[in-house]
Amino acid sequence: MTLSKDTLNSIKPNQVVAPDEKIFNLPEKVLQFGTGVLLRGLPDFFIDKANKKGLFNGRVAVIKSTSKGGTKEFDDQNGLYTICVRGIENGQPVEENIISAAISRVLTADQDWNTILDIAASPLLKVIVSNTTEVGIQLVEESIDQSPPQSFPAKLLAVLYARYKALGAAAAADIAVIATELISDNGKKLEAIVLQLAAFNKLDEAFLTWLKAHVHFCNSLVDRIVPGKPDAATLASLETELGYKDELIIMAEPYRLWAIEGGQKVAELLGLEAADNGVIVRPDIEIFKELKVRLLNGSHTLTSGIAYLLGIDTVTKAMNNSLTRNYVNELMMQEIVGAIPYDVAPDEAIAFANTVIDRFANPSIQHLWINITFQYTMKMKIRILPVLLNYYKLNQKVPAHIAFGFAAFLLFMKSARKDGDQYFGNYKGHEYAITDDEAAYFYNIAQQNESEYVNLVLADSKLWGTDLSSLQGFNETVKENYNNILKHGVADALARLEETLQIKQ
């Protein structure tokens, strides 16, 4: 049995949260560019939840972002798919299966462009959501009279222009455009490109006035791990448990956040905040970016070299190891929480840090540390340096766990050999690929003067934008940790660090 509208009544109600049949009659209130798992596991999850509570009362018409593949899987299952939520929340295991009926239909721009423009003209449409990857939000100067235009911003402009022509200045014309692409100021960048394209297409001044009055472009931050369709073994186990097949089934962690930058009008158009506290509409969402980048991404980055050199391959396994779990906890609570370079209430930062511990410990998500070391140097500069510098500004002393993470980073990045443009590290006889644009830099420094490797890298203001060796005691502490790792191994060096800190306390 395959999941579809016709087979819903045959599915065991104790196994899943299923939709009521009346949801299939709800109007399309959302136009979504993208069929990806993040959209289906986060915005569409919230919409489905709100519909089941009788709050949003609208469905999602989806446009495939690319011409690759068709819509058969969605068509065969009437847009239905299962979200299998697995993980830890507030220290407790979570296991829930939800059949989402958020999606009404999936369209392709190449074949269904006129239908898409008809949806755009509907006064019932309230929201446009996009996730076309960062490559999608790019300016391509082209006519919006094509059927369809090629780039996403041009398609969006054509949709908005069709809405303008159909609805004019009517109050029902108001719409929120929410970008979820993983770039800073995603909504505002999209808006700027749309305005440039409007000028290129010589659209009249009245349309530009309408655009500013009725279209609310919103930055947004999405935060949920949605790995996608499970592997074959997990899929087979889930299908046995659920009692049906689902070609669109996805996994997701319990944690969810969709922070949207907007005012009261955006909140009204979206109408999802009452359904789940993971949806937040505020005039300023910078605090959510800072919490995520500093605590979740930052602790990921600093721990990645330590855990990988320890021989721990996944984040979950690191959280089952007392040394690395304690390192992550102390790093966040003792050093990052109080040094986030933004006005964050301590209680809010601590609460977020606790969710990070739960997320890292999720046994259902196998996140490889070696993948987290991708562009390691860039991540250290963006995620860690602002915290490090602010910590010194506030405390005038060395943050011990950040210094240890720096030592592991430097050791991980010290290439043992190169093969063409690829560089490889080697620790205790184990070779690994270094996937970092700065790999050649670290290789050359180590080859030229290995004894001064740590000093030279930390003092390189061109690399870091500042001379890290000028931070009192930082260079000496990093070098001491680096030498301890070389001499005694990561586990022993980390244990020594914790013993030293306990004595000082």
PDB file of C-alpha atoms in Angstrom, residues 102-292:
ATOM      1  CA  ALA A 102       0.332  20.959   3.367  1.00  0.00           C
ATOM      2  CA  ILE A 103       1.100  20.583  -0.347  1.00  0.00           C
ATOM      3  CA  SER A 104      -1.884  20.798  -2.704  1.00  0.00           C
ATOM      4  CA  ARG A 105       0.023  20.229  -5.956  1.00  0.00           C
ATOM      5  CA  VAL A 106       3.460  20.484  -7.517  1.00  0.00           C
ATOM      6  CA  LEU A 107       3.875  22.443 -10.737  1.00  0.00           C
ATOM      7  CA  THR A 108       6.729  22.887 -13.170  1.00  0.00           C
ATOM      8  CA  ALA A 109       7.470  26.355 -14.496  1.00  0.00           C
ATOM      9  CA  ASP A 110       8.188  25.041 -17.999  1.00  0.00           C
ATOM     10  CA  GLN A 111       4.815  23.311 -18.381  1.00  0.00           C
ATOM     11  CA  ASP A 112       2.507  25.137 -15.969  1.00  0.00           C
ATOM     12  CA  TRP A 113       3.540  28.783 -16.210  1.00  0.00           C
ATOM     13  CA  ASN A 114       0.072  30.129 -17.000  1.00  0.00           C
ATOM     14  CA  THR A 115      -1.366  28.172 -14.071  1.00  0.00           C
ATOM     15  CA  ILE A 116       1.295  29.676 -11.806  1.00  0.00           C
ATOM     16  CA  LEU A 117       0.375  33.185 -12.964  1.00  0.00           C
ATOM     17  CA  ASP A 118      -3.281  32.399 -12.245  1.00  0.00           C
ATOM     18  CA  ILE A 119      -2.350  31.434  -8.667  1.00  0.00           C
ATOM     19  CA  ALA A 120      -0.376  34.679  -8.384  1.00  0.00           C
ATOM     20  CA  ALA A 121      -3.491  36.649  -9.280  1.00  0.00           C
ATOM     21  CA  SER A 122      -5.605  35.013  -6.565  1.00  0.00           C
ATOM     22  CA  PRO A 123      -6.706  37.268  -3.669  1.00  0.00           C
ATOM     23  CA  LEU A 124      -6.481  34.177  -1.425  1.00  0.00           C
ATOM     24  CA  LEU A 125      -2.704  33.967  -1.888  1.00  0.00           C
ATOM     25  CA  LYS A 126      -0.929  35.410   1.170  1.00  0.00           C
ATOM     26  CA  VAL A 127       2.649  34.143   1.160  1.00  0.00           C
ATOM     27  CA  ILE A 128       5.459  33.310  -1.274  1.00  0.00           C
ATOM     28  CA  VAL A 129       8.291  31.150   0.101  1.00  0.00           C
ATOM     29  CA  SER A 130      11.558  30.322  -1.629  1.00  0.00           C
ATOM     30  CA  ASN A 131      14.522  28.055  -1.178  1.00  0.00           C
ATOM     31  CA  THR A 132      16.403  28.023  -4.453  1.00  0.00           C
ATOM     32  CA  THR A 133      19.866  27.791  -2.778  1.00  0.00           C
ATOM     33  CA  GLU A 134      22.194  30.785  -2.667  1.00  0.00           C
ATOM     34  CA  VAL A 135      22.796  30.333  -6.418  1.00  0.00           C
ATOM     35  CA  GLY A 136      19.121  31.097  -7.008  1.00  0.00           C
ATOM     36  CA  ILE A 137      19.305  34.640  -5.668  1.00  0.00           C
ATOM     37  CA  GLN A 138      21.379  36.064  -8.498  1.00  0.00           C
ATOM     38  CA  LEU A 139      20.704  38.854 -10.972  1.00  0.00           C
ATOM     39  CA  VAL A 140      20.161  37.674 -14.550  1.00  0.00           C
ATOM     40  CA  GLU A 141      19.027  40.469 -16.822  1.00  0.00           C
ATOM     41  CA  GLU A 142      16.150  38.951 -18.780  1.00  0.00           C
ATOM     42  CA  SER A 143      12.628  39.681 -19.924  1.00  0.00           C
ATOM     43  CA  ILE A 144       9.800  38.623 -17.637  1.00  0.00           C
ATOM     44  CA  ASP A 145       7.580  38.143 -20.710  1.00  0.00           C
ATOM     45  CA  GLN A 146       9.215  34.766 -21.333  1.00  0.00           C
ATOM     46  CA  SER A 147       7.110  31.717 -20.544  1.00  0.00           C
ATOM     47  CA  PRO A 148       8.746  31.237 -18.136  1.00  0.00           C
ATOM     48  CA  PRO A 149      11.734  33.467 -17.328  1.00  0.00           C
ATOM     49  CA  GLN A 150      14.843  31.442 -16.509  1.00  0.00           C
ATOM     50  CA  SER A 151      16.068  32.839 -13.185  1.00  0.00           C
ATOM     51  CA  PHE A 152      14.148  32.653  -9.923  1.00  0.00           C
ATOM     52  CA  PRO A 153      14.097  36.456  -9.301  1.00  0.00           C
ATOM     53  CA  ALA A 154      12.696  37.000 -12.813  1.00  0.00           C
ATOM     54  CA  LYS A 155      10.018  34.362 -12.229  1.00  0.00           C
ATOM     55  CA  LEU A 156       9.159  36.070  -8.948  1.00  0.00           C
ATOM     56  CA  LEU A 157       8.932  39.480 -10.610  1.00  0.00           C
ATOM     57  CA  ALA A 158       6.629  38.033 -13.289  1.00  0.00           C
ATOM     58  CA  VAL A 159       4.432  36.525 -10.545  1.00  0.00           C
ATOM     59  CA  LEU A 160       4.246  39.850  -8.686  1.00  0.00           C
ATOM     60  CA  TYR A 161       3.528  41.787 -11.871  1.00  0.00           C
ATOM     61  CA  ALA A 162       0.668  39.398 -12.692  1.00  0.00           C
ATOM     62  CA  ARG A 163      -0.699  40.001  -9.186  1.00  0.00           C
ATOM     63  CA  TYR A 164      -0.438  43.751  -9.631  1.00  0.00           C
ATOM     64  CA  LYS A 165      -2.358  43.653 -12.914  1.00  0.00           C
ATOM     65  CA  ALA A 166      -5.072  41.426 -11.424  1.00  0.00           C
ATOM     66  CA  LEU A 167      -5.597  43.018  -8.009  1.00  0.00           C
ATOM     67  CA  GLY A 168      -4.210  46.530  -8.204  1.00  0.00           C
ATOM     68  CA  ALA A 169      -4.403  48.461  -4.951  1.00  0.00           C
ATOM     69  CA  ALA A 170      -6.978  46.167  -3.300  1.00  0.00           C
ATOM     70  CA  ALA A 171      -6.165  45.211   0.277  1.00  0.00           C
ATOM     71  CA  ALA A 172      -6.190  41.533  -0.803  1.00  0.00           C
ATOM     72  CA  ALA A 173      -3.103  42.236  -2.938  1.00  0.00           C
ATOM     73  CA  ASP A 174      -0.856  42.327   0.172  1.00  0.00           C
ATOM     74  CA  ILE A 175       1.615  39.467   0.227  1.00  0.00           C
ATOM     75  CA  ALA A 176       4.692  38.386   2.179  1.00  0.00           C
ATOM     76  CA  VAL A 177       7.730  37.106   0.264  1.00  0.00           C
ATOM     77  CA  ILE A 178       9.888  35.043   2.604  1.00  0.00           C
ATOM     78  CA  ALA A 179      13.312  33.892   1.444  1.00  0.00           C
ATOM     79  CA  THR A 180      14.856  30.913   3.265  1.00  0.00           C
ATOM     80  CA  GLU A 181      18.077  30.612   1.261  1.00  0.00           C
ATOM     81  CA  LEU A 182      21.116  30.246   3.518  1.00  0.00           C
ATOM     82  CA  ILE A 183      22.642  33.660   2.883  1.00  0.00           C
ATOM     83  CA  SER A 184      22.674  36.790   5.021  1.00  0.00           C
ATOM     84  CA  ASP A 185      19.835  39.270   4.400  1.00  0.00           C
ATOM     85  CA  ASN A 186      18.274  36.791   1.976  1.00  0.00           C
ATOM     86  CA  GLY A 187      14.950  38.632   1.631  1.00  0.00           C
ATOM     87  CA  LYS A 188      16.464  42.064   1.187  1.00  0.00           C
ATOM     88  CA  LYS A 189      18.950  40.785  -1.406  1.00  0.00           C
ATOM     89  CA  LEU A 190      16.075  39.215  -3.292  1.00  0.00           C
ATOM     90  CA  GLU A 191      14.128  42.479  -3.129  1.00  0.00           C
ATOM     91  CA  ALA A 192      17.091  44.450  -4.501  1.00  0.00           C
ATOM     92  CA  ILE A 193      17.410  42.086  -7.468  1.00  0.00           C
ATOM     93  CA  VAL A 194      13.670  42.240  -8.170  1.00  0.00           C
ATOM     94  CA  LEU A 195      13.870  46.057  -8.256  1.00  0.00           C
ATOM     95  CA  GLN A 196      16.858  45.902 -10.631  1.00  0.00           C
ATOM     96  CA  LEU A 197      14.938  43.538 -12.894  1.00  0.00           C
ATOM     97  CA  ALA A 198      11.903  45.812 -12.801  1.00  0.00           C
ATOM     98  CA  ALA A 199      14.112  48.646 -14.067  1.00  0.00           C
ATOM     99  CA  PHE A 200      15.637  46.384 -16.739  1.00  0.00           C
ATOM    100  CA  ASN A 201      12.133  45.429 -17.910  1.00  0.00           C
ATOM    101  CA  LYS A 202      11.084  49.107 -17.891  1.00  0.00           C
ATOM    102  CA  LEU A 203       8.045  48.414 -15.715  1.00  0.00           C
ATOM    103  CA  ASP A 204       5.974  51.500 -14.961  1.00  0.00           C
ATOM    104  CA  GLU A 205       6.332  53.678 -11.880  1.00  0.00           C
ATOM    105  CA  ALA A 206       2.857  52.712 -10.681  1.00  0.00           C
ATOM    106  CA  PHE A 207       3.992  49.097 -10.348  1.00  0.00           C
ATOM    107  CA  LEU A 208       7.037  50.110  -8.320  1.00  0.00           C
ATOM    108  CA  THR A 209       4.794  52.106  -5.996  1.00  0.00           C
ATOM    109  CA  TRP A 210       2.494  49.071  -5.672  1.00  0.00           C
ATOM    110  CA  LEU A 211       5.456  46.819  -4.988  1.00  0.00           C
ATOM    111  CA  LYS A 212       6.618  48.948  -2.068  1.00  0.00           C
ATOM    112  CA  ALA A 213       3.106  49.251  -0.642  1.00  0.00           C
ATOM    113  CA  HIS A 214       1.831  45.677  -0.973  1.00  0.00           C
ATOM    114  CA  VAL A 215       4.815  43.300  -1.105  1.00  0.00           C
ATOM    115  CA  HIS A 216       6.697  42.589   2.118  1.00  0.00           C
ATOM    116  CA  PHE A 217      10.116  41.077   1.426  1.00  0.00           C
ATOM    117  CA  CYS A 218      11.355  39.300   4.552  1.00  0.00           C
ATOM    118  CA  ASN A 219      14.720  38.010   5.673  1.00  0.00           C
ATOM    119  CA  SER A 220      14.384  34.711   7.455  1.00  0.00           C
ATOM    120  CA  LEU A 221      16.474  32.165   9.310  1.00  0.00           C
ATOM    121  CA  VAL A 222      15.654  28.473   9.058  1.00  0.00           C
ATOM    122  CA  ASP A 223      17.089  26.038  11.556  1.00  0.00           C
ATOM    123  CA  ARG A 224      16.215  22.360  11.506  1.00  0.00           C
ATOM    124  CA  ILE A 225      18.252  19.346  10.500  1.00  0.00           C
ATOM    125  CA  VAL A 226      16.264  17.562   7.801  1.00  0.00           C
ATOM    126  CA  PRO A 227      18.559  14.855   6.371  1.00  0.00           C
ATOM    127  CA  GLY A 228      15.930  13.810   3.853  1.00  0.00           C
ATOM    128  CA  LYS A 229      14.901  10.347   2.762  1.00  0.00           C
ATOM    129  CA  PRO A 230      16.342   7.691   5.104  1.00  0.00           C
ATOM    130  CA  ASP A 231      18.813   5.026   3.985  1.00  0.00           C
ATOM    131  CA  ALA A 232      17.499   1.718   2.651  1.00  0.00           C
ATOM    132  CA  ALA A 233      17.663  -0.163   5.951  1.00  0.00           C
ATOM    133  CA  THR A 234      15.955   2.623   7.924  1.00  0.00           C
ATOM    134  CA  LEU A 235      13.366   3.054   5.181  1.00  0.00           C
ATOM    135  CA  ALA A 236      12.485  -0.634   5.243  1.00  0.00           C
ATOM    136  CA  SER A 237      12.115  -0.526   9.038  1.00  0.00           C
ATOM    137  CA  LEU A 238       9.902   2.583   8.877  1.00  0.00           C
ATOM    138  CA  GLU A 239       7.671   1.122   6.160  1.00  0.00           C
ATOM    139  CA  THR A 240       7.153  -1.979   8.294  1.00  0.00           C
ATOM    140  CA  GLU A 241       6.323   0.194  11.296  1.00  0.00           C
ATOM    141  CA  LEU A 242       3.987   2.498   9.367  1.00  0.00           C
ATOM    142  CA  GLY A 243       2.339  -0.161   7.239  1.00  0.00           C
ATOM    143  CA  TYR A 244       2.659   1.712   3.943  1.00  0.00           C
ATOM    144  CA  LYS A 245       5.171   2.860   1.342  1.00  0.00           C
ATOM    145  CA  ASP A 246       6.051   6.524   0.938  1.00  0.00           C
ATOM    146  CA  GLU A 247       8.385   7.675  -1.819  1.00  0.00           C
ATOM    147  CA  LEU A 248       8.515  11.166  -0.272  1.00  0.00           C
ATOM    148  CA  ILE A 249       9.187  10.209   3.357  1.00  0.00           C
ATOM    149  CA  ILE A 250      11.694  12.426   5.205  1.00  0.00           C
ATOM    150  CA  MET A 251      13.430  12.439   8.579  1.00  0.00           C
ATOM    151  CA  ALA A 252      13.693  15.529  10.788  1.00  0.00           C
ATOM    152  CA  GLU A 253      15.016  16.406  14.229  1.00  0.00           C
ATOM    153  CA  PRO A 254      12.573  17.700  16.885  1.00  0.00           C
ATOM    154  CA  TYR A 255      14.166  21.172  17.060  1.00  0.00           C
ATOM    155  CA  ARG A 256      12.647  23.674  14.645  1.00  0.00           C
ATOM    156  CA  LEU A 257      12.974  27.410  14.133  1.00  0.00           C
ATOM    157  CA  TRP A 258      11.693  29.710  11.404  1.00  0.00           C
ATOM    158  CA  ALA A 259      12.584  33.267  12.413  1.00  0.00           C
ATOM    159  CA  ILE A 260      11.103  35.848  10.045  1.00  0.00           C
ATOM    160  CA  GLU A 261      11.991  39.512   9.952  1.00  0.00           C
ATOM    161  CA  GLY A 262       8.789  41.492   9.716  1.00  0.00           C
ATOM    162  CA  GLY A 263       6.157  43.538  11.483  1.00  0.00           C
ATOM    163  CA  GLN A 264       2.525  43.004  12.405  1.00  0.00           C
ATOM    164  CA  LYS A 265       1.352  42.888   8.779  1.00  0.00           C
ATOM    165  CA  VAL A 266       3.730  40.020   7.972  1.00  0.00           C
ATOM    166  CA  ALA A 267       2.613  38.167  11.108  1.00  0.00           C
ATOM    167  CA  GLU A 268      -1.016  38.536  10.007  1.00  0.00           C
ATOM    168  CA  LEU A 269      -0.345  37.368   6.442  1.00  0.00           C
ATOM    169  CA  LEU A 270       1.615  34.358   7.693  1.00  0.00           C
ATOM    170  CA  GLY A 271      -0.682  33.469  10.584  1.00  0.00           C
ATOM    171  CA  LEU A 272       1.460  30.609  11.926  1.00  0.00           C
ATOM    172  CA  GLU A 273       2.865  31.815  15.242  1.00  0.00           C
ATOM    173  CA  ALA A 274      -0.062  30.474  17.265  1.00  0.00           C
ATOM    174  CA  ALA A 275       0.460  26.994  15.818  1.00  0.00           C
ATOM    175  CA  ASP A 276       4.010  26.405  17.046  1.00  0.00           C
ATOM    176  CA  ASN A 277       6.517  28.420  19.078  1.00  0.00           C
ATOM    177  CA  GLY A 278       9.153  27.550  16.462  1.00  0.00           C
ATOM    178  CA  VAL A 279       7.660  30.251  14.195  1.00  0.00           C
ATOM    179  CA  ILE A 280       8.782  33.713  15.240  1.00  0.00           C
ATOM    180  CA  VAL A 281       8.027  37.001  13.469  1.00  0.00           C
ATOM    181  CA  ARG A 282      10.013  39.980  14.750  1.00  0.00           C
ATOM    182  CA  PRO A 283      11.262  43.290  13.322  1.00  0.00           C
ATOM    183  CA  ASP A 284      14.832  42.147  14.115  1.00  0.00           C
ATOM    184  CA  ILE A 285      15.949  38.491  13.966  1.00  0.00           C
ATOM    185  CA  GLU A 286      19.685  39.098  14.427  1.00  0.00           C
ATOM    186  CA  ILE A 287      19.614  37.490  17.876  1.00  0.00           C
ATOM    187  CA  PHE A 288      18.589  34.140  16.358  1.00  0.00           C
ATOM    188  CA  LYS A 289      21.406  34.324  13.824  1.00  0.00           C
ATOM    189  CA  GLU A 290      23.912  35.047  16.583  1.00  0.00           C
ATOM    190  CA  LEU A 291      22.708  32.210  18.813  1.00  0.00           C
ATOM    191  CA  LYS A 292      22.865  29.731  15.932  1.00  0.00           C
TER     192      LYS A 292
END
